[in-house]
mmCIF file of C-alpha atoms and ligand atoms in Angstrom:
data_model
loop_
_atom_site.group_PDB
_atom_site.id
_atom_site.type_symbol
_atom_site.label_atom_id
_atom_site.label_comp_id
_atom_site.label_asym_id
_atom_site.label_seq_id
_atom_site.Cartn_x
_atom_site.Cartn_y
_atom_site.Cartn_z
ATOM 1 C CA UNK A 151 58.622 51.845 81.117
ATOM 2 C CA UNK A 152 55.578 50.071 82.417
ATOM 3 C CA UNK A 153 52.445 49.886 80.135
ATOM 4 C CA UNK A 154 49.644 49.604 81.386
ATOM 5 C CA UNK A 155 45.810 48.555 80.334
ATOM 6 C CA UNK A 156 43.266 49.538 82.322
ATOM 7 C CA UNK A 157 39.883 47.687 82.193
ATOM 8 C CA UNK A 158 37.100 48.948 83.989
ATOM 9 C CA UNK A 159 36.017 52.396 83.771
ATOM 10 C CA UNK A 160 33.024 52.492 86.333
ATOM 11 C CA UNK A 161 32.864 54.460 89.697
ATOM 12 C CA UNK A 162 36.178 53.498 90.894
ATOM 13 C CA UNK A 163 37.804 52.769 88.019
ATOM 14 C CA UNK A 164 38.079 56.079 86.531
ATOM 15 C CA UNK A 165 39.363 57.941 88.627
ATOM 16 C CA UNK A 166 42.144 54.852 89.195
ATOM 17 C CA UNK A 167 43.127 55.252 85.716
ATOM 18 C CA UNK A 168 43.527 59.067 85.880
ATOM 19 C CA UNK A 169 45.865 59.140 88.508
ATOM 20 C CA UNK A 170 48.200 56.711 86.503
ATOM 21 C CA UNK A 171 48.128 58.929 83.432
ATOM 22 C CA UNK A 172 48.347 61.911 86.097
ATOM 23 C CA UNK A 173 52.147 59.740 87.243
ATOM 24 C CA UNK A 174 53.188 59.673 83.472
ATOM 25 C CA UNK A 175 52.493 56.278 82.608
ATOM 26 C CA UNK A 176 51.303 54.674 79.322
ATOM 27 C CA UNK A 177 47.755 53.867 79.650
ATOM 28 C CA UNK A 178 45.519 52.508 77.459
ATOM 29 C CA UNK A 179 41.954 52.224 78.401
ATOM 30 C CA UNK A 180 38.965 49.599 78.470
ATOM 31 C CA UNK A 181 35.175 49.068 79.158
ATOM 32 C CA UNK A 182 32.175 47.561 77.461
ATOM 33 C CA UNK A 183 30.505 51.448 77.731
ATOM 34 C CA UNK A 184 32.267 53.166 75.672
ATOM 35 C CA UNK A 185 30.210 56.144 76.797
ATOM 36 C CA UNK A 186 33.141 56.502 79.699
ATOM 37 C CA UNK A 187 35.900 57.179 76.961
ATOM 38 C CA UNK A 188 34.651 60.391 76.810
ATOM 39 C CA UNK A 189 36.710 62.080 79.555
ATOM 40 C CA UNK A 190 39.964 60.514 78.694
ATOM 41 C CA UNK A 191 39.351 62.183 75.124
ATOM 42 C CA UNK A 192 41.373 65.566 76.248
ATOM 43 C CA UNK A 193 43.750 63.578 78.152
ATOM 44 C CA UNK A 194 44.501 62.082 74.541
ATOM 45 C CA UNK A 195 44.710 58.508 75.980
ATOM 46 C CA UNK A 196 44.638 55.889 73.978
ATOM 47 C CA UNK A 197 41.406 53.559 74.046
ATOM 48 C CA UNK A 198 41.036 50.038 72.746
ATOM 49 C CA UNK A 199 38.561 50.186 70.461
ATOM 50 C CA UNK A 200 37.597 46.399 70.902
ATOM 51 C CA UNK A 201 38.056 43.384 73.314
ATOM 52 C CA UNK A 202 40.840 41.824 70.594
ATOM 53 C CA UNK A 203 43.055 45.137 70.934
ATOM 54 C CA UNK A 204 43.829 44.418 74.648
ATOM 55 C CA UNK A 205 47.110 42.398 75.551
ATOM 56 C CA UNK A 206 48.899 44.159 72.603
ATOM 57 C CA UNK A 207 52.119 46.121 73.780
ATOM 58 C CA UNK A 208 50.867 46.202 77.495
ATOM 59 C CA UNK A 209 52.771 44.311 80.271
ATOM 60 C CA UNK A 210 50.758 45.336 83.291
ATOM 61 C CA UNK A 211 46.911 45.101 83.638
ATOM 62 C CA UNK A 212 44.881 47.123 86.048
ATOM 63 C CA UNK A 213 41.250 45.585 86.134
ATOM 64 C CA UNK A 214 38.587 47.231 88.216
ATOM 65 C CA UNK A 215 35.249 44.933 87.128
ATOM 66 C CA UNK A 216 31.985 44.129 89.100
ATOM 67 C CA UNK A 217 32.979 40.969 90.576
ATOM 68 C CA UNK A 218 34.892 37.395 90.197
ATOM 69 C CA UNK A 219 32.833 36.580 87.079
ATOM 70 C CA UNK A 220 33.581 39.410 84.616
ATOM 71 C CA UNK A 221 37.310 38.744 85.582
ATOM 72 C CA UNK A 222 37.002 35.060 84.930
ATOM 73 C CA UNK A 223 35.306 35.517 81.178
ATOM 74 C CA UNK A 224 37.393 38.821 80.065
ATOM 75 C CA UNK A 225 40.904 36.189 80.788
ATOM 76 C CA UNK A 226 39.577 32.598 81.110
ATOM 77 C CA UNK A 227 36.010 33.292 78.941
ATOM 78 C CA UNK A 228 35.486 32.786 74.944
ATOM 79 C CA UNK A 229 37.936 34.478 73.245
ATOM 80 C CA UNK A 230 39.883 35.114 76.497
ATOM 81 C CA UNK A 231 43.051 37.599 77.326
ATOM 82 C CA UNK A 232 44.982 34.797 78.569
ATOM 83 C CA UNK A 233 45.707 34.645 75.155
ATOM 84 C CA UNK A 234 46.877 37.529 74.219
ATOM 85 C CA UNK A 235 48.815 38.617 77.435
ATOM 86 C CA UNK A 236 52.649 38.141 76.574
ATOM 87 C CA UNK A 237 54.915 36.406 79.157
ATOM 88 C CA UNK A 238 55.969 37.665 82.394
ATOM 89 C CA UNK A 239 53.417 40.447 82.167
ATOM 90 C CA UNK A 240 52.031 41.271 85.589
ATOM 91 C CA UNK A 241 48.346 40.826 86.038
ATOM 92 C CA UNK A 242 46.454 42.778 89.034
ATOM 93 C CA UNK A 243 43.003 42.844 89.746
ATOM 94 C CA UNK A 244 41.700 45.649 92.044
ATOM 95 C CA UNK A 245 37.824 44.863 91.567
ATOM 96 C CA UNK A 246 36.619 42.786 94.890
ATOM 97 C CA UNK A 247 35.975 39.318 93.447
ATOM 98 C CA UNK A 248 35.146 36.093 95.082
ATOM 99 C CA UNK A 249 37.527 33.752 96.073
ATOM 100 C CA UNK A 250 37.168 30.800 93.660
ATOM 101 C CA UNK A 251 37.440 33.164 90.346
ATOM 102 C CA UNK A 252 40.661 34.444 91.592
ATOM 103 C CA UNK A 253 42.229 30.991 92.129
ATOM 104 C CA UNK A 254 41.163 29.933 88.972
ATOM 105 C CA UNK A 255 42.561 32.678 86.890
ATOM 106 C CA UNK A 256 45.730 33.193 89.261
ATOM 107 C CA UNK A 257 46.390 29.355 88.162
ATOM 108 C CA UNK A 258 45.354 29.824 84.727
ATOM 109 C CA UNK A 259 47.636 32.784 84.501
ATOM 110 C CA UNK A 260 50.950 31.559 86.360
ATOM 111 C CA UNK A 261 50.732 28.372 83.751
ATOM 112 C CA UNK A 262 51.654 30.994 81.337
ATOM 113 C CA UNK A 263 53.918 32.753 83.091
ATOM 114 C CA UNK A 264 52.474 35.720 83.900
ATOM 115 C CA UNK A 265 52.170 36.864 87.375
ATOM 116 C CA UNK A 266 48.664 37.929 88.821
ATOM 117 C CA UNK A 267 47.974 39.382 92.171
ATOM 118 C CA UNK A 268 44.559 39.670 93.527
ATOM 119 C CA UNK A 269 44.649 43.417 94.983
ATOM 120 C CA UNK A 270 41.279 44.408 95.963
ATOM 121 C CA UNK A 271 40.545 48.166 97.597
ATOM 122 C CA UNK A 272 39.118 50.135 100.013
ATOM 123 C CA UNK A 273 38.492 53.637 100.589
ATOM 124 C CA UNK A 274 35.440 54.235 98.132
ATOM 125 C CA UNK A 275 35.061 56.915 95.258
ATOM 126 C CA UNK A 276 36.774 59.281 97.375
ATOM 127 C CA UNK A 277 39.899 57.085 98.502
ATOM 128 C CA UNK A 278 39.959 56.424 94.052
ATOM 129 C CA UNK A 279 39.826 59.936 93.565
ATOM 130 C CA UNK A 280 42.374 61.215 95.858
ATOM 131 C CA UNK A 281 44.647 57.954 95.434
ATOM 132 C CA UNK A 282 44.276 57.595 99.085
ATOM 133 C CA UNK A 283 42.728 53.589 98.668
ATOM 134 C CA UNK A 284 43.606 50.951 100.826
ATOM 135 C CA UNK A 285 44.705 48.169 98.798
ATOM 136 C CA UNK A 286 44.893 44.219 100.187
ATOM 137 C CA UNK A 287 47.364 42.110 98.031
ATOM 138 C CA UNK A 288 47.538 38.583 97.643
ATOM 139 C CA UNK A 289 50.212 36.340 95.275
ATOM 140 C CA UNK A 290 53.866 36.026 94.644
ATOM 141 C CA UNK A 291 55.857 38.309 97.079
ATOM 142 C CA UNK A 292 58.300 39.327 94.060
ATOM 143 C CA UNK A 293 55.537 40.162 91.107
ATOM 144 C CA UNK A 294 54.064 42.792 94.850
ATOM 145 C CA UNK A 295 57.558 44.318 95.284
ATOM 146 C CA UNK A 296 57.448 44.520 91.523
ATOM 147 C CA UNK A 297 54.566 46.547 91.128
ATOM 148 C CA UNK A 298 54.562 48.971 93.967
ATOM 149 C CA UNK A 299 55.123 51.859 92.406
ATOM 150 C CA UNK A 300 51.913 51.918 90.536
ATOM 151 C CA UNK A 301 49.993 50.427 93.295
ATOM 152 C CA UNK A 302 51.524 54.019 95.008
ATOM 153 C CA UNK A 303 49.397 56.003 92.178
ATOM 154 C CA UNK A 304 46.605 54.103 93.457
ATOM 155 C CA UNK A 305 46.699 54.428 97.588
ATOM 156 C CA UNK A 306 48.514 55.176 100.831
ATOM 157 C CA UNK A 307 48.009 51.844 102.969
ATOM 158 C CA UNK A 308 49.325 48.909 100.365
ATOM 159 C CA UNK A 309 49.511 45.697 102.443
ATOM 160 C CA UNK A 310 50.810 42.044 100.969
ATOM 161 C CA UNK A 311 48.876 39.996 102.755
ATOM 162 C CA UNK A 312 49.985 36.682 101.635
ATOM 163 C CA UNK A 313 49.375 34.091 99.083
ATOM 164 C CA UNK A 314 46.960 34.052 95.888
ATOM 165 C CA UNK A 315 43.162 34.690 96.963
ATOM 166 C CA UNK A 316 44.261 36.242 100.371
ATOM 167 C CA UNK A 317 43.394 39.859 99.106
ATOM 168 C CA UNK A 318 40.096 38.804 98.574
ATOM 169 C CA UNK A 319 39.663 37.270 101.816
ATOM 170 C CA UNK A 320 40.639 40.057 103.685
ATOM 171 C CA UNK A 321 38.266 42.006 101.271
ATOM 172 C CA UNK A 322 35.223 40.220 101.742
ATOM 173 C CA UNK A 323 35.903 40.284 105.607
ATOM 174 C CA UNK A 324 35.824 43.717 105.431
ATOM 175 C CA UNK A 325 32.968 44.255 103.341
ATOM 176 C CA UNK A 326 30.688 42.339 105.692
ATOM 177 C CA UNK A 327 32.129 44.340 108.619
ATOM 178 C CA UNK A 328 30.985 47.506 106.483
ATOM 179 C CA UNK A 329 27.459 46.358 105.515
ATOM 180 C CA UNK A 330 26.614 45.627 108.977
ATOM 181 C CA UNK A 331 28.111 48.491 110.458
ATOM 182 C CA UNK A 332 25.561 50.395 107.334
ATOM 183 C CA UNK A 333 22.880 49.135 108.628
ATOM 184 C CA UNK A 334 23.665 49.628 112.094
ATOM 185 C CA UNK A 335 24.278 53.561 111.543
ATOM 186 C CA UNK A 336 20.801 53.911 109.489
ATOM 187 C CA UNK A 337 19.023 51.916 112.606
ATOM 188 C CA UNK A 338 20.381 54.125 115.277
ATOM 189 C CA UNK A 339 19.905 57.435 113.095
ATOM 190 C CA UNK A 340 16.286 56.240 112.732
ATOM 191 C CA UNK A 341 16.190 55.783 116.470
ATOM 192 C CA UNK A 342 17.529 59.310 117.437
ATOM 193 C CA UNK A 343 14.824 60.913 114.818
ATOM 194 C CA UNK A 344 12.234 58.806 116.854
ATOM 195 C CA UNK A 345 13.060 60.502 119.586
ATOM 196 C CA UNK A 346 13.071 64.292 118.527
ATOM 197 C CA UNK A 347 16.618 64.683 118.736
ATOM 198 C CA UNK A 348 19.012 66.869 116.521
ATOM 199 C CA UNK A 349 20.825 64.952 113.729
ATOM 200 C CA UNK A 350 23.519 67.146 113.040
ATOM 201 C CA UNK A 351 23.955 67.369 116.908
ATOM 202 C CA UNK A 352 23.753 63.258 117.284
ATOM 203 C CA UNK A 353 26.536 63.044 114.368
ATOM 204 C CA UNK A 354 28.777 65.366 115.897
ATOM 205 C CA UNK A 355 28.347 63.741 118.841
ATOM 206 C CA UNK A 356 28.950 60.168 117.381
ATOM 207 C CA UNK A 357 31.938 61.176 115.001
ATOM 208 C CA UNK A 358 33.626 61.796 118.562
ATOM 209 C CA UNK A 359 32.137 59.406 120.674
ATOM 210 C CA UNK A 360 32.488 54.871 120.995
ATOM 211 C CA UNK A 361 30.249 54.628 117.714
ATOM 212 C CA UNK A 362 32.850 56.397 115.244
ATOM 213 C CA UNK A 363 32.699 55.089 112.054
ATOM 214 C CA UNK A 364 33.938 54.886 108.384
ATOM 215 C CA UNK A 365 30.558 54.116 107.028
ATOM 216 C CA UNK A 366 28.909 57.101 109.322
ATOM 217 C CA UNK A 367 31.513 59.431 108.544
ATOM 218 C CA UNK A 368 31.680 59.255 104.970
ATOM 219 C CA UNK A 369 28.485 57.539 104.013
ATOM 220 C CA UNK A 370 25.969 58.956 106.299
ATOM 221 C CA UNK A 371 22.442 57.553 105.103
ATOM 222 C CA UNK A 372 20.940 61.469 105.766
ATOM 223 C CA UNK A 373 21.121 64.343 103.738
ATOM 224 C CA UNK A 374 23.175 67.291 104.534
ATOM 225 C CA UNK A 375 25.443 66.475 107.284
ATOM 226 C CA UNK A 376 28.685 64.780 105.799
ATOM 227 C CA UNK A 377 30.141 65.975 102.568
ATOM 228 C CA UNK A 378 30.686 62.977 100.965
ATOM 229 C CA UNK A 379 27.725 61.441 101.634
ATOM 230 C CA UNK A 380 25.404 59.607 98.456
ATOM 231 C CA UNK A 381 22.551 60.764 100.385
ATOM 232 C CA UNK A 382 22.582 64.400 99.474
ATOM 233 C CA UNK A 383 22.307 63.295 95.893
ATOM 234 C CA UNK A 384 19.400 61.267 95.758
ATOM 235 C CA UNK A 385 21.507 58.418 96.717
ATOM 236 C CA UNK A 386 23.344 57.884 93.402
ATOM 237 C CA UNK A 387 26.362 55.585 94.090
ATOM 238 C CA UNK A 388 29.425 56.073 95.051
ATOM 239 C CA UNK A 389 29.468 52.088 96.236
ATOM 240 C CA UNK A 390 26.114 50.543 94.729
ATOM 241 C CA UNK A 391 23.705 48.156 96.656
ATOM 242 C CA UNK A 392 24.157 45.669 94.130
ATOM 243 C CA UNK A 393 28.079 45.387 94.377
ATOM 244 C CA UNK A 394 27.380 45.140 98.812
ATOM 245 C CA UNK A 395 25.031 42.263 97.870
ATOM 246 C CA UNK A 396 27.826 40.980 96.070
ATOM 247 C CA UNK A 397 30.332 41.211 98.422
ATOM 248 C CA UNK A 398 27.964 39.620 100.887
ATOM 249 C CA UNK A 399 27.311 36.565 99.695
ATOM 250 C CA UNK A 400 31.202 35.926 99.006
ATOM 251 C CA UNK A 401 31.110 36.317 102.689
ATOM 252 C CA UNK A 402 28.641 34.411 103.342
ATOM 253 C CA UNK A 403 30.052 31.391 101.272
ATOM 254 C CA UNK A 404 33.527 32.315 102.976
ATOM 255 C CA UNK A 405 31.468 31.220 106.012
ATOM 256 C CA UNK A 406 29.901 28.003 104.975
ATOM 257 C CA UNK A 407 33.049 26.512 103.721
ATOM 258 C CA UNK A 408 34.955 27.025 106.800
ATOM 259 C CA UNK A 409 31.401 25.816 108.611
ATOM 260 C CA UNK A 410 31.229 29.494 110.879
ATOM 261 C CA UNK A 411 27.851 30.733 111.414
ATOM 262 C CA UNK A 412 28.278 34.624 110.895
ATOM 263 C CA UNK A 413 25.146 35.415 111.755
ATOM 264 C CA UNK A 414 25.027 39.167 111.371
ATOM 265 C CA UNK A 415 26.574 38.844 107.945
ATOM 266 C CA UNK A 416 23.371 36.550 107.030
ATOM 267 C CA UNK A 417 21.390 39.282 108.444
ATOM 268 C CA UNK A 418 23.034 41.855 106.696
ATOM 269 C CA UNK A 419 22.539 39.690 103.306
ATOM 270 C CA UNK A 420 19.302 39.532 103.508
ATOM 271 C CA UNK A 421 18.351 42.815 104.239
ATOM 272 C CA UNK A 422 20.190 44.013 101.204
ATOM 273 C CA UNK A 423 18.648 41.043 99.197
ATOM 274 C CA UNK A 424 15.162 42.317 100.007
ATOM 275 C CA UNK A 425 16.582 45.832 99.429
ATOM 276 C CA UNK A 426 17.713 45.166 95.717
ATOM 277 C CA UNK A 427 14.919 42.753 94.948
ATOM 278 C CA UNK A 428 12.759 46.027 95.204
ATOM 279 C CA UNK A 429 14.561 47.572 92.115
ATOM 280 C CA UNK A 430 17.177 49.392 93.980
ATOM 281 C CA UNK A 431 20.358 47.701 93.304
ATOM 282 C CA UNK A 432 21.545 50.814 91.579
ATOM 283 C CA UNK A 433 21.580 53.017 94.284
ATOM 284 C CA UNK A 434 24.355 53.745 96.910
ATOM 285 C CA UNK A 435 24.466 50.827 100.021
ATOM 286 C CA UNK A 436 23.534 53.957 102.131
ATOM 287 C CA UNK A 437 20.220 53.886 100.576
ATOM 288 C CA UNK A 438 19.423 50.603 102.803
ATOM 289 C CA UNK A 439 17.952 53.088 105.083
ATOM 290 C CA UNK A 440 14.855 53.273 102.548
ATOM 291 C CA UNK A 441 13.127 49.845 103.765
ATOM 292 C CA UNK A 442 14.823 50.352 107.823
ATOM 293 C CA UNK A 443 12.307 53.244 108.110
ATOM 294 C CA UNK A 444 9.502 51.054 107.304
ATOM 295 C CA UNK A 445 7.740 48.688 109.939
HETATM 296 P P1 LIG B 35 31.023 50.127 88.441
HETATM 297 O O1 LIG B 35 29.863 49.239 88.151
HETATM 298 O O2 LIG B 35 30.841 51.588 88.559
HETATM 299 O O3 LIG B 35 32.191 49.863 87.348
HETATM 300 C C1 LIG B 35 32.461 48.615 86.755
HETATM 301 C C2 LIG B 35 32.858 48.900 85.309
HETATM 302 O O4 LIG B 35 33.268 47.668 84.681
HETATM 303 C C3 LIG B 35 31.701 49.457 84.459
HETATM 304 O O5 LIG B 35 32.115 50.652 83.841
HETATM 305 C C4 LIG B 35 31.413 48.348 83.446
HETATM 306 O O6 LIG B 35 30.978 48.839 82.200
HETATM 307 C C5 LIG B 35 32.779 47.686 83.345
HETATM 308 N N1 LIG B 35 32.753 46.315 82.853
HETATM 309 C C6 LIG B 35 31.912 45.321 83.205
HETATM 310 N N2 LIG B 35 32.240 44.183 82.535
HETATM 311 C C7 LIG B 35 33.299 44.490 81.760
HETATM 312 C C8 LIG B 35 34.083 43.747 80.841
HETATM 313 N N3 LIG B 35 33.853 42.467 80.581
HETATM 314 N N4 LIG B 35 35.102 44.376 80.211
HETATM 315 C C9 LIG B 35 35.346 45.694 80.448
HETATM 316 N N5 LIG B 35 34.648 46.454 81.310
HETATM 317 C C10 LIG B 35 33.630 45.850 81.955
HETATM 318 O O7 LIG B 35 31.681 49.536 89.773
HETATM 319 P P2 LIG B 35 32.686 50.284 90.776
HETATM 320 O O8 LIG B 35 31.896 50.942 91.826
HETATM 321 O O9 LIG B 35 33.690 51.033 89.983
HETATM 322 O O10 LIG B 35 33.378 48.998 91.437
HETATM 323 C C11 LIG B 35 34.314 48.196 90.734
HETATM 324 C C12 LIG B 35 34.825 47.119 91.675
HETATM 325 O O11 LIG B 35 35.419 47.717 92.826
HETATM 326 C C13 LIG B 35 33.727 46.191 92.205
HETATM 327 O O12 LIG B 35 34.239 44.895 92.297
HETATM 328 C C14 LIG B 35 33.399 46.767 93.569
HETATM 329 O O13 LIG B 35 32.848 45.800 94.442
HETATM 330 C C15 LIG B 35 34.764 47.261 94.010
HETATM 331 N N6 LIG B 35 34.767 48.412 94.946
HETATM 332 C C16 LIG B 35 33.896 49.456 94.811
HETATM 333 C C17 LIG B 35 33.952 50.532 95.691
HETATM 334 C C18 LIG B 35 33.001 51.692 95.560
HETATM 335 O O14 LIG B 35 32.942 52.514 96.515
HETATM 336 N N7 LIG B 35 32.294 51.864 94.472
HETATM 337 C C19 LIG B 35 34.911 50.547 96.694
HETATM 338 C C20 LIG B 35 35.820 49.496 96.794
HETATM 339 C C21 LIG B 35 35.748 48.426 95.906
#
């Protein structure tokens, strides 16, 4: 039997960790807030009470962290896992981090003999919650095959992509594709309103017509049209602007080192760097719309 520690209780990594318990398996939890213990309490999971307790009888580890840096100092960082973490353990990080971080620690880690595979998702809060995520693999085909079954817990669409770092290629290719495509759904929404014309009657429209997207049709920026949407609650994330920003610039430095001008990308960057320099990185990406309406 697999045990597992999961590290990284935020939006997405919650509801990750539930659905693991939910399959039976031996979880034992892990975040700097310890505030987000609380709902495990009645699922009487077992929480490490302290950074030194993790590696101890776990061989698989789930993390779900902001970005390429907190993975890098929680394995490679004072005091790091790496030492803790017993051989042939397998190692998978779900959070979306940049490129260079994972390389590091997937060397770091495979010197040691423990297998890591760089396994960002997609499929937001909703896709965590109904383990319906998309999940992008990278690293060793075998340590994949290996841990399928609890990347199953986790999603539907579970793709091995290739070798270390590929995941979060893929990933950050993605993620640029969904901030423009954000910003392009607030601009023509704007447009419509402009113009007098229905919302509800322009989405239904759109969900239907050349324009279909996933970012409209979960994450419309306006209130009270799609379900799932941060907007009808005051834009509280779901995906905050400050992880898009993130996932931007690993684009963007994608871009540079191969020398490609993506030059919607570097619009889409700054927008959301003007965005989040206004205080707002805490609210959903959908919130963008807040400085689009303005001249
Ligand atoms: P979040 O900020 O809600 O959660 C991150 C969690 O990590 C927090 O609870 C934080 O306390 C914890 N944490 C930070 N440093 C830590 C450390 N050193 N040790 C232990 N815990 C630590 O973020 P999220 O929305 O859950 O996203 C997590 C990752 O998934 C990010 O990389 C994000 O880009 C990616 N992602 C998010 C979404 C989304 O819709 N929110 C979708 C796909 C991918």
């Amino acid at each position: 039997m697999n045990n597992i520690s999961f590290i990284g209780l935020g939006n997405m990594g919650m509801p990750m960790a539930f659905n693991l318990i939910r399959k039976n398996y031996h979880v034992k939890i892990y975040d700097i807030n310890k505030n987000l213990y609380k709902p495990f309490k009645s699922a009487n999971v077992q929480a490490a009470k302290n950074f030194d307790e993790l590696g101890k009888n776990s061989n698989v580890f789930i993390t779900m962290l902001p970005d390429g840096k907190a993975l890098y100092n929680l394995v490679l960082g004072k005091n790091g896992m790496i030492r803790r973490i017993k051989e042939n353990s397998v190692f998978i990080d779900c959070s979306s981090s940049d490129y260079e971080s994972t390389i590091k620690v997937s060397q770091a880690l495979k010197k040691k003999n423990i297998r890591f595979l760089d396994a960002p998702v997609s499929g937001g809060v909703s896709g965590a919650k109904n383990a319906t995520l998309t999940i992008m693999v990278g690293g060793n085909k075998s340590a994949f095959n290996k841990s399928k079954k609890i990347l199953k817990c986790l999603g539907n669409n579970i793709i091995h992509i290739g070798n270390s770092g590929s995941g979060q290629i893929v990933k950050a290719c993605n993620n640029m594709m969904l901030g423009i495509n954000m910003i392009g759904v607030c601009e023509a929404f704007l447009l419509a309103k402009k113009f007098g014309i229905d919302l509800k009657k322009f989405y239904k429209i759109c969900a239907t017509s050349t324009s279909a997207s996933w970012a409209m049709q979960n994450h419309l920026p306006i209130q009270g049209i799609v379900k799932s949407s941060a907007a009808n609650n005051k834009f509280k994330p779901g995906y905050a602007a400050k992880l898009i920003l993130k996932d931007l610039k690993i684009s963007q430095e994608m871009s540079k080192s191969v020398k490609l001008n993506t030059r919607m990308g570097k619009k889409a960057l700054e927008l959301y760097k003007k965005f989040c320099s206004q205080d707002q990185n805490n609210l959903d990406y959908a919130a963008i719309i807040k400085i689009l309406i303005k001249k």
